[in-house]
Amino acid sequence: MRDVVITAVGLRCAAGSTPGLPDRSWGRPDPDGASLGVPLVARVDGVGEHVDFPDDRKGALAWAAAADAMVGAPAGGRRGVWLGTGLSSLTPDELVRDLYPHLRDGRFDRKALARDLDPDHPAPRRHLPERVTQVIAAAYGAHVAETSFSACAAAAMSIAEAARAVARGDVDMALAGGHDAMIHPIGLLSFVVLGALSTTVARPFDRRRDGFLIGEGAAVLRLEAESDARARGAPILARWLGAGTSVDAHNVTAPHPDGHGAALAMTRALRDAGLTPADVDYVNAHGTGTPVGDRAESLAIRRVLGDVPVSSFKGAVGHTVAAAGAVELALCLACFRDGLLPGTVGLEEPDPECPANVLVANVAKRPRVILSNSFGFGGQNCAVVIGAP
Amino acid sequence: MRPVSLVAASLFCPAGIGANGLGPAAPGPVPGFAPHAHGVPRKHLKTMTRAVQLGCAAVYAALEDWPTWRMVPAERRGLYVGASPQQGDAEDIEPALQAAGTPFTLGGFAERGVPMIPPLWLVKGLSNNILGYSSAQFDFQGDNGNWCDGGHGGSVALTNAVHAVAEGRVDLAVAGGADALVGAEALFGAPCAEGAAFLVLVAGEVGKTRVTAGLPTVEGAERDLGELGAAGVPIAIARQWLAGLLEVRAGGIHLFRD
């Protein structure tokens, strides 16, 4: 197995288009959200369109992130693309154009709906989750293209698989990350009916937390063998140290109340990295701001990693859903760069029921090892560990 | 790297279920499929799409075919799935759309329709539901993955499962795919079908069939059954396994008919 490093990153999130650190100005009112009673969303500004992704915001985000990650890439070699993505929920246009006309007497005429769906229309193709991966793979000459669909753990799962492929020597270079964009009424509706969104502001690990802030974004990391990167003098943003996955095996929508699956993932990630809990300087928590999820994760962190400093980016950049593992790992690179452990935006009154050492304010300290958590519906968990360059 | 062995497989395809699925068949649904009769808990049926029901039944059947799985600790059991995303069933939002009134407006939909939408509408459409439900049902807590790669989804799941066993992340992997594409002919431009198949892979030399990490796909096989999406490759392999056609050769399973 070869050692793996991260040599470039492309990022599109509410924090900006290059790695940055959370700031309280990122959450703001949005008219789309307001129509369904969602006061705040974390939208990405300046998303361009791409000819291959008309009407597909997450595709455009991923394309832009991948292009950034390819700047300075070595020519040739065996390449692969691993991306995580989520439900491309129906847009309002699709609802009105494709579904509503086929509603007859309160029932859908499914035969008419199927007949009228034009395979050449962008909408059906937009709903093929592998399409973004394939377009990016074709553009950069990749012979491997895999699309993880593991809910909010999808991007982290993709990055972990990509790192293993580079370590094995299956590919010389991997583009790995995730993308998602559900900030439109129907996307928001999905979470509204679940009661998962905050009715005020996101407050991860806070006593008053009541749900998450929806975000959108994409991040793509470039992974290479360390020997290859060093041989050509490439900049190294971080060392890939390991990953661990698990399943709660408990409930499709609710985490194990004691964080059992989360703890398993973190333990496996440490084992994969060959590290002990004391080696970890900072944990980027999944920390969505939901009452049950934050408590379960904090219990797991305390059990596995003790008093390690923890924070969540989701109060600042929102929950970017399937992209979260990649967007937040990209932001972790900035922690190495800037020598900072970021505080948790939205956290004012730490909940004593969440026993982890959650940071309210920024701490000036250059971390050596960061562990990042991603947990998804379905009980899928993924923890990844990266090291300072 | 550890050796990996294929020890069991399940099959649900338009030709039938298990050994009954080996013959020819026209594209279409799986005949005789009744989810609760194939191990899918009744309490979950309303929150499962057809593809998820098929997938969960196929996981159950694969494990039934190799009862020794219970000897493997829960934390060493892995589940690897290829499956398409399912839009939340359109029928579930019919009442909400109806309540929105005519002409349709988002405002009317938000005011009168949203309260009528079932809370699990989103969850029902998640692609990783087979993994979520089956891992809970059989207590699989190990390494895992779920992939949406169209017709390659099942192949990707199998390949990554073999890697996971070979590299020691799990000792037992259940891997395969499921899809239910009947009615989607306009999108695929071809006759569509439904089905699911899962293989049981274990560490070590067990039985006669070894699998290498570079598990090949079965190109062009089983096309007579119709477009099977992520289930296509697992069904092709399961049919050959159940028919006793898989051969052990240097380099792993030989999947192609010479």
XYZ file of C-alpha atoms in Angstrom:
647
model
C 0.000 0.000 0.000
C 1.242 3.471 -0.895
C 1.000 6.583 1.273
C -1.582 9.046 -0.058
C -1.626 12.842 0.026
C -4.072 15.599 -0.895
C -2.458 17.865 -3.455
C -5.306 20.154 -4.523
C -8.852 21.088 -3.624
C -11.802 22.700 -5.330
C -14.529 24.068 -3.090
C -17.897 25.712 -3.616
C -19.829 26.421 -0.462
C -21.281 29.319 1.469
C -17.775 29.939 2.805
C -16.573 30.780 -0.685
C -14.807 29.214 -3.572
C -11.496 28.604 -1.887
C -10.807 27.031 1.502
C -11.846 29.452 4.217
C -13.038 29.421 7.762
C -16.510 29.899 9.193
C -17.893 33.366 9.595
C -21.181 34.415 11.109
C -22.360 36.239 7.994
C -22.894 33.122 5.890
C -26.400 32.225 7.007
C -28.947 34.667 5.644
C -32.600 34.911 4.620
C -33.532 33.347 1.313
C -36.789 33.880 -0.576
C -37.075 30.226 -1.635
C -36.754 29.093 1.922
C -39.138 31.720 3.199
C -41.923 30.318 1.020
C -41.919 27.172 3.111
C -41.241 28.824 6.416
C -37.510 28.129 6.429
C -35.878 31.312 7.659
C -32.261 30.648 6.792
C -30.333 28.782 4.166
C -26.650 28.815 3.268
C -26.625 29.421 -0.468
C -23.548 29.531 -2.692
C -23.196 32.749 -4.650
C -21.964 32.992 -8.209
C -22.722 29.465 -9.412
C -22.208 29.406 -13.148
C -24.019 27.055 -15.474
C -22.365 24.325 -17.461
C -23.561 23.049 -20.787
C -23.714 19.478 -19.486
C -25.720 20.449 -16.420
C -28.590 22.700 -17.447
C -31.038 23.070 -14.594
C -28.697 21.066 -12.369
C -27.149 23.286 -9.747
C -25.249 20.545 -7.969
C -23.752 19.427 -11.266
C -22.528 22.935 -11.957
C -21.091 23.162 -8.446
C -19.278 19.856 -8.843
C -17.945 20.794 -12.253
C -16.475 24.023 -10.911
C -14.942 22.291 -7.895
C -13.410 19.557 -10.052
C -11.918 22.146 -12.401
C -10.231 23.866 -9.458
C -8.915 20.541 -8.167
C -7.362 19.785 -11.548
C -5.291 22.973 -11.665
C -1.661 21.872 -11.713
C -2.513 18.188 -12.090
C 0.097 15.998 -13.734
C -0.585 14.996 -17.300
C -1.533 11.433 -18.113
C -1.596 8.556 -15.719
C -4.496 6.398 -14.611
C -7.252 8.514 -13.138
C -10.468 7.893 -11.284
C -13.402 9.973 -10.079
C -15.282 9.170 -6.881
C -18.185 11.460 -6.009
C -20.935 11.306 -3.442
C -24.321 12.744 -4.192
C -27.867 12.793 -2.915
C -31.484 12.870 -3.966
C -31.940 15.297 -6.810
C -35.300 16.290 -5.500
C -37.911 17.525 -7.926
C -37.665 21.192 -8.742
C -40.783 23.344 -8.767
C -40.570 23.499 -12.553
C -40.584 19.727 -12.786
C -43.419 19.508 -10.351
C -45.521 21.867 -12.440
C -44.416 20.630 -15.850
C -44.040 16.878 -15.387
C -46.210 15.812 -12.482
C -49.116 18.180 -12.039
C -50.517 17.807 -15.586
C -50.877 14.079 -15.003
C -52.937 14.394 -11.858
C -56.476 13.237 -12.632
C -59.126 13.070 -9.955
C -56.522 12.968 -7.244
C -54.448 10.167 -8.761
C -51.424 10.201 -11.019
C -51.816 8.753 -14.463
C -48.481 6.968 -14.351
C -48.723 5.601 -17.874
C -49.225 9.075 -19.257
C -46.430 10.375 -17.066
C -43.990 7.726 -18.320
C -45.081 8.264 -21.905
C -44.540 12.003 -21.754
C -41.116 11.885 -20.131
C -38.713 12.743 -22.886
C -35.378 10.943 -22.474
C -33.671 13.836 -24.218
C -35.062 16.374 -21.819
C -32.582 17.443 -19.172
C -34.915 16.678 -16.294
C -34.858 12.850 -16.435
C -31.115 12.819 -16.998
C -30.640 15.247 -14.138
C -32.061 12.630 -11.826
C -29.400 10.061 -12.725
C -26.947 10.480 -9.830
C -24.045 8.942 -11.704
C -24.281 11.468 -14.517
C -22.157 14.151 -12.841
C -19.458 11.600 -12.026
C -19.441 10.311 -15.571
C -19.244 13.744 -17.192
C -16.328 14.755 -14.983
C -14.617 11.401 -15.499
C -14.917 11.744 -19.265
C -13.644 15.314 -19.199
C -10.471 14.346 -17.361
C -9.810 10.972 -18.935
C -10.637 8.875 -15.883
C -11.133 5.148 -16.349
C -12.840 4.645 -12.993
C -16.063 6.445 -12.052
C -17.955 5.588 -8.883
C -20.900 7.379 -7.305
C -21.602 6.883 -3.644
C -25.151 7.380 -2.486
C -24.879 7.078 1.256
C -27.051 10.008 2.319
C -25.062 12.558 4.329
C -22.046 10.226 4.522
C -21.774 9.939 0.729
C -18.885 12.321 0.103
C -16.767 10.961 2.936
C -17.421 7.419 1.742
C -16.316 8.423 -1.764
C -13.117 10.006 -0.550
C -12.313 6.929 1.521
C -12.799 4.605 -1.467
C -10.686 6.887 -3.643
C -7.868 6.960 -1.124
C -7.867 3.158 -0.962
C -7.695 2.964 -4.746
C -4.691 5.305 -4.823
C -3.041 3.397 -1.989
C -3.507 0.082 -3.803
C -2.162 1.560 -7.018
C -5.412 1.074 -8.931
C -5.116 4.682 -10.077
C -2.357 7.289 -10.024
C -4.649 10.192 -9.282
C -8.150 10.433 -7.863
C -10.650 13.245 -7.884
C -12.879 12.611 -4.910
C -15.584 14.509 -3.122
C -19.264 15.247 -3.262
C -21.973 17.643 -4.349
C -25.532 18.490 -3.403
C -27.988 21.354 -3.816
C -31.431 21.118 -2.291
C -32.158 24.798 -1.715
C -35.406 25.027 -3.598
C -38.923 24.633 -2.289
C -39.318 20.956 -3.037
C -35.873 20.094 -1.759
C -36.558 22.011 1.409
C -39.961 20.380 1.647
C -38.293 17.008 2.060
C -36.712 18.181 5.288
C -39.624 20.326 6.405
C -41.968 17.339 6.559
C -39.338 15.441 8.533
C -39.096 18.301 11.015
C -35.331 18.336 10.567
C -34.802 22.015 9.762
C -34.294 24.656 12.385
C -37.111 27.154 12.753
C -34.650 29.782 13.975
C -30.932 29.375 13.339
C -28.709 26.329 13.455
C -27.122 25.873 16.856
C -24.986 22.723 16.849
C -24.502 21.276 20.354
C -26.440 24.191 21.878
C -29.056 23.696 24.583
C -31.669 25.371 22.317
C -30.818 23.558 19.075
C -33.847 22.538 17.020
C -32.574 21.375 13.644
C -30.168 22.211 10.878
C -29.528 25.005 8.431
C -29.771 23.725 4.873
C -26.746 24.412 2.719
C -25.473 23.481 -0.705
C -22.071 22.981 -2.186
C -19.428 20.789 -3.693
C -15.843 19.956 -2.943
C -13.388 17.837 -4.861
C -10.001 16.768 -3.518
C -7.122 15.565 -5.650
C -5.452 12.508 -4.133
C -2.142 11.102 -5.263
C 0.561 8.770 -4.041
C 2.908 10.726 -1.800
C 5.914 9.415 -3.699
C 4.533 10.755 -6.990
C 3.652 14.148 -5.518
C 7.015 14.616 -3.841
C 8.892 13.468 -6.935
C 7.492 16.343 -8.966
C 7.539 18.865 -6.119
C 3.768 19.223 -5.920
C 2.306 21.181 -3.002
C 0.923 18.883 -0.330
C -2.134 20.195 1.512
C -2.547 17.211 3.823
C -1.618 13.579 4.306
C -4.350 10.982 4.064
C -4.109 8.839 7.188
C -7.163 6.595 7.194
C -10.896 6.054 7.288
C -13.463 3.934 9.035
C -17.069 3.170 8.203
C -19.886 1.474 10.077
C -23.634 1.034 10.101
C -25.758 1.791 13.124
C -27.926 -1.269 12.376
C -30.520 0.507 14.450
C -32.995 2.714 12.561
C -33.139 4.151 9.063
C -33.820 7.721 10.160
C -32.592 7.987 13.733
C -29.047 7.512 14.977
C -28.230 4.997 17.656
C -28.965 7.003 20.829
C -25.597 6.177 22.374
C -23.674 6.855 19.170
C -22.592 3.237 18.906
C -22.156 3.300 15.120
C -20.409 6.661 15.203
C -17.957 5.344 17.780
C -17.269 2.269 15.659
C -16.467 4.440 12.634
C -14.087 6.661 14.598
C -12.381 3.673 16.212
C -11.874 2.029 12.833
C -10.537 5.244 11.336
C -7.949 5.506 14.097
C -6.982 1.858 13.611
C -6.694 2.367 9.851
C -4.473 5.397 10.458
C -2.349 3.566 13.013
C -3.054 6.271 15.590
C -4.200 6.427 19.191
C -6.950 8.767 20.475
C -4.280 11.017 21.974
C -2.890 11.698 18.504
C -6.025 13.538 17.360
C -5.867 17.323 17.836
C -9.288 18.318 16.539
C -12.580 16.730 15.493
C -14.733 18.238 12.767
C -18.078 16.927 13.978
C -21.008 15.999 11.780
C -22.883 18.242 14.260
C -26.030 19.057 12.326
C -27.840 20.772 15.176
C -30.580 18.176 15.604
C -31.388 17.305 19.217
C -30.828 13.543 18.915
C -27.942 13.530 16.463
C -25.690 15.981 18.305
C -26.140 14.189 21.598
C -25.361 10.776 20.113
C -22.259 12.074 18.326
C -20.929 13.902 21.370
C -21.345 10.768 23.479
C -19.403 8.798 20.889
C -16.625 11.389 20.633
C -16.233 11.523 24.402
C -16.116 7.732 24.589
C -13.562 7.261 21.797
C -11.478 10.447 21.882
C -11.958 11.925 25.325
C -11.526 15.677 25.721
C -10.355 16.453 22.190
C -11.527 19.887 20.859
C -14.605 19.553 18.649
C -16.596 21.930 16.473
C -19.190 21.859 13.734
C -19.050 23.892 10.513
C -22.763 23.471 9.860
C -23.846 26.571 11.736
C -21.850 28.532 9.198
C -21.972 26.713 5.859
C -25.199 24.844 6.492
C -25.726 21.144 6.090
C -24.595 20.457 2.562
C -26.176 17.001 2.808
C -24.400 14.510 0.533
C -21.555 16.966 -0.045
C -20.919 17.570 3.651
C -18.022 15.151 4.088
C -16.090 16.746 1.241
C -16.961 20.385 1.891
C -15.983 20.072 5.532
C -12.802 18.128 4.829
C -11.825 20.919 2.444
C -12.425 23.435 5.214
C -10.286 21.307 7.527
C -7.396 21.898 5.124
C -7.718 25.560 6.037
C -7.289 24.627 9.695
C -3.867 23.221 8.818
C -3.088 26.243 6.684
C -4.177 28.896 9.151
C -3.306 27.229 12.442
C -6.804 27.544 13.815
C -9.366 25.328 15.483
C -12.639 26.998 14.491
C -15.416 27.702 16.944
C -18.964 26.554 16.289
C -21.135 29.233 14.682
C -24.510 29.337 16.406
C -23.327 27.729 19.639
C -23.938 29.998 22.628
C -25.082 27.748 25.452
C -23.334 24.364 25.274
C -25.758 21.585 26.119
C -24.607 19.611 29.181
C -26.279 16.592 27.577
C -23.596 16.803 24.864
C -20.470 15.846 26.802
C -17.857 16.510 24.102
C -15.419 19.426 24.405
C -17.188 21.610 21.827
C -15.476 24.875 20.939
C -17.588 28.013 21.133
C -14.827 30.355 19.964
C -11.848 29.950 17.657
C -8.647 28.623 19.213
C -5.282 29.563 17.734
C -3.533 26.225 17.451
C -2.019 24.431 14.489
C -3.443 20.885 14.461
C -1.341 17.925 13.364
C -4.151 15.392 13.026
C -7.843 16.052 12.271
C -10.684 13.547 12.347
C -13.829 14.428 10.382
C -17.202 12.726 10.902
C -20.060 12.198 8.463
C -23.244 10.325 9.349
C -26.239 9.644 7.144
C -29.824 8.470 7.056
C -29.795 4.722 6.819
C -27.315 4.581 9.660
C -24.209 4.859 7.486
C -21.227 6.418 9.256
C -17.809 7.430 7.977
C -14.885 8.988 9.834
C -11.748 10.101 8.019
C -8.381 11.130 9.418
C -5.968 13.548 7.760
C -2.608 14.874 8.889
C -0.783 18.157 8.464
C 1.501 18.231 5.421
C -4.302 -9.714 0.980
C -6.571 -12.535 2.070
C -8.282 -14.989 -0.254
C -11.985 -14.349 -0.788
C -14.557 -17.057 -1.439
C -18.049 -16.915 -2.865
C -20.243 -19.192 -0.748
C -23.871 -18.323 -1.487
C -26.143 -16.279 -3.703
C -29.760 -15.232 -3.984
C -31.728 -14.529 -7.135
C -34.923 -12.610 -7.884
C -35.442 -11.966 -11.597
C -38.184 -12.011 -14.220
C -37.594 -15.726 -14.713
C -38.353 -16.465 -11.073
C -36.910 -16.698 -7.607
C -33.880 -18.798 -6.607
C -33.411 -21.895 -8.727
C -36.662 -21.067 -10.493
C -34.986 -18.000 -11.958
C -32.536 -19.841 -14.186
C -34.682 -20.203 -17.289
C -35.491 -17.711 -20.005
C -38.074 -15.018 -19.406
C -39.479 -11.894 -20.938
C -38.621 -8.562 -19.297
C -41.015 -7.653 -16.541
C -41.714 -8.108 -12.836
C -40.462 -10.927 -10.631
C -43.188 -13.590 -10.676
C -44.512 -14.705 -7.320
C -42.734 -12.021 -5.322
C -44.495 -11.334 -2.035
C -42.132 -9.313 0.162
C -43.374 -10.517 3.547
C -43.121 -14.120 2.374
C -39.464 -13.511 1.538
C -38.332 -12.191 4.878
C -39.188 -8.501 4.584
C -40.768 -7.281 7.853
C -44.389 -6.233 7.336
C -43.972 -3.159 9.522
C -41.584 -1.603 7.011
C -43.417 -2.357 3.786
C -45.186 1.005 3.569
C -41.903 2.869 3.738
C -40.163 0.712 1.147
C -40.266 1.119 -2.605
C -40.552 -1.996 -4.763
C -36.791 -2.022 -5.403
C -36.066 -1.838 -1.699
C -38.455 -4.693 -0.999
C -36.721 -6.787 -3.650
C -33.290 -5.920 -2.328
C -34.121 -6.686 1.273
C -35.681 -9.990 0.244
C -32.560 -10.863 -1.734
C -30.273 -10.088 1.208
C -32.451 -12.322 3.392
C -32.365 -15.140 0.848
C -28.594 -14.939 0.414
C -28.054 -15.231 4.151
C -30.550 -18.096 4.376
C -28.394 -19.860 1.816
C -25.346 -19.668 4.119
C -26.550 -19.906 7.744
C -22.973 -19.814 9.029
C -23.112 -16.009 8.707
C -24.383 -15.858 12.270
C -20.972 -17.058 13.487
C -19.336 -13.875 12.198
C -19.411 -11.003 14.737
C -21.779 -8.162 13.820
C -18.894 -5.714 13.596
C -17.188 -7.895 10.995
C -20.200 -8.194 8.673
C -20.293 -5.796 5.717
C -23.096 -4.876 3.333
C -22.395 -3.472 -0.153
C -25.264 -2.412 -2.383
C -25.817 -1.094 -5.870
C -29.201 0.584 -6.189
C -30.852 3.449 -8.004
C -32.342 6.365 -6.130
C -36.098 6.293 -5.902
C -37.944 9.550 -6.066
C -40.370 9.585 -3.189
C -43.409 7.782 -4.561
C -45.493 10.225 -6.555
C -48.629 8.702 -5.079
C -47.566 9.895 -1.644
C -47.879 13.539 -2.648
C -51.047 13.206 -4.717
C -53.317 14.497 -1.953
C -50.997 17.430 -1.332
C -50.956 18.418 -4.984
C -54.707 18.050 -5.197
C -55.145 20.250 -2.156
C -52.995 22.957 -3.725
C -55.878 23.741 -6.064
C -56.073 24.881 -9.665
C -54.155 26.612 -11.089
C -51.239 25.180 -9.174
C -49.214 27.664 -7.137
C -46.359 27.042 -4.780
C -48.062 29.247 -2.235
C -51.205 27.134 -2.309
C -49.097 24.006 -2.199
C -47.192 25.262 0.837
C -50.330 26.387 2.659
C -52.698 23.525 1.980
C -50.608 20.711 0.540
C -47.522 20.415 2.712
C -49.388 19.326 5.851
C -50.738 16.354 3.900
C -47.365 14.939 2.908
C -46.231 11.842 4.841
C -43.183 12.610 7.006
C -41.211 9.733 5.515
C -41.752 10.837 1.923
C -38.072 11.769 1.520
C -36.763 8.790 3.405
C -38.690 6.353 1.242
C -36.771 7.514 -1.783
C -33.266 7.138 -0.423
C -31.118 4.783 -2.448
C -29.435 3.353 0.620
C -32.628 1.982 2.131
C -31.740 -1.611 1.312
C -28.552 -1.134 3.287
C -30.333 0.663 6.118
C -33.170 -1.807 6.567
C -31.122 -4.963 6.029
C -28.283 -3.926 8.297
C -30.798 -3.319 11.067
C -32.628 -6.576 10.395
C -29.481 -8.737 10.388
C -27.256 -6.635 12.634
C -24.549 -5.787 10.123
C -22.318 -3.135 11.745
C -19.200 -3.417 9.634
C -17.698 -1.584 6.686
C -20.272 -0.829 3.991
C -21.206 1.126 0.929
C -24.028 2.035 -1.404
C -23.499 3.059 -5.017
C -25.668 4.582 -7.716
C -23.897 3.936 -10.979
C -26.734 2.899 -13.231
C -26.125 -0.512 -14.743
C -22.695 -0.643 -13.115
C -23.956 -0.105 -9.562
C -24.056 -3.770 -8.656
C -20.645 -4.355 -10.181
C -19.139 -1.483 -8.187
C -20.682 -2.871 -5.005
C -19.271 -6.341 -5.664
C -15.816 -5.026 -6.495
C -15.605 -2.912 -3.358
C -16.912 -5.800 -1.265
C -14.164 -8.079 -2.521
C -11.598 -5.416 -1.661
C -13.063 -5.048 1.825
C -12.806 -8.757 2.562
C -9.379 -9.109 0.964
C -8.004 -6.134 2.899
C -9.429 -7.337 6.201
C -12.037 -4.659 6.830
C -14.732 -7.325 7.149
C -14.778 -11.120 7.342
C -18.103 -11.524 5.585
C -19.617 -9.347 2.875
C -23.080 -9.478 1.398
C -22.930 -7.645 -1.903
C -25.195 -7.148 -4.857
C -27.854 -4.919 -6.280
C -31.530 -4.321 -6.806
C -33.629 -2.249 -9.146
C -37.261 -1.979 -10.240
C -37.455 -0.331 -13.623
C -40.736 -1.672 -15.006
C -42.559 1.344 -16.419
C -39.386 3.278 -17.186
C -39.128 2.091 -20.788
C -39.391 5.639 -22.110
C -36.273 6.625 -20.197
C -34.168 3.618 -21.152
C -35.457 3.081 -24.660
C -35.553 -0.641 -23.975
C -37.740 -3.246 -22.295
C -37.330 -2.895 -18.551
C -37.477 -5.367 -15.717
C -37.011 -5.692 -11.998
C -34.862 -7.926 -9.851
C -32.249 -8.317 -7.181
C -29.369 -10.623 -6.375
C -26.853 -10.704 -3.562
C -23.715 -12.789 -3.099
C -22.150 -13.882 0.170
C -18.376 -13.435 0.173
C -16.191 -14.641 3.025
C -12.531 -14.478 3.956
C -10.460 -17.575 3.429
C -10.659 -20.606 1.217
C -14.161 -21.887 1.765
C -15.770 -24.189 -0.774
C -14.516 -24.087 -4.313
C -15.108 -20.632 -5.714
C -12.499 -17.912 -5.217
C -12.994 -14.290 -6.130
C -10.302 -11.804 -6.979
C -10.418 -8.126 -6.157
C -10.685 -7.218 -9.791
C -14.071 -8.850 -10.095
C -15.040 -8.642 -13.748
C -18.394 -7.501 -14.980
C -20.608 -9.685 -17.114
C -20.967 -7.750 -20.285
C -23.872 -8.448 -22.536
C -25.185 -11.259 -20.412
C -28.807 -11.591 -19.351
C -30.013 -8.944 -21.770
C -32.928 -11.196 -22.593
C -34.335 -10.391 -19.161
C -34.546 -6.667 -19.936
C -32.917 -3.607 -18.403
C -32.190 -4.534 -14.807
C -30.172 -1.486 -13.757
C -27.970 -2.028 -10.740
C -29.251 -5.572 -10.390
C -27.994 -6.646 -13.808
C -24.491 -7.868 -13.012
C -25.357 -9.472 -9.652
C -28.240 -11.316 -11.299
C -25.956 -12.527 -14.075
C -23.435 -13.854 -11.565
C -26.089 -15.384 -9.331
C -27.676 -17.212 -12.254
C -24.356 -18.727 -13.191
C -23.567 -19.608 -9.577
C -26.912 -21.291 -9.060
C -26.563 -23.133 -12.365
C -23.147 -24.413 -11.343
C -21.499 -22.683 -14.263
C -18.941 -20.630 -12.373
C -15.507 -22.062 -12.782
C -12.433 -21.687 -10.597
C -9.427 -20.629 -12.587
C -6.271 -18.717 -11.933
C -7.295 -15.102 -11.616
C -10.589 -15.726 -9.930
C -14.107 -16.475 -10.966
C -14.580 -17.057 -14.628
C -17.822 -15.341 -15.423
C -18.042 -15.502 -19.150
C -19.491 -18.345 -21.090
C -16.793 -19.508 -23.498
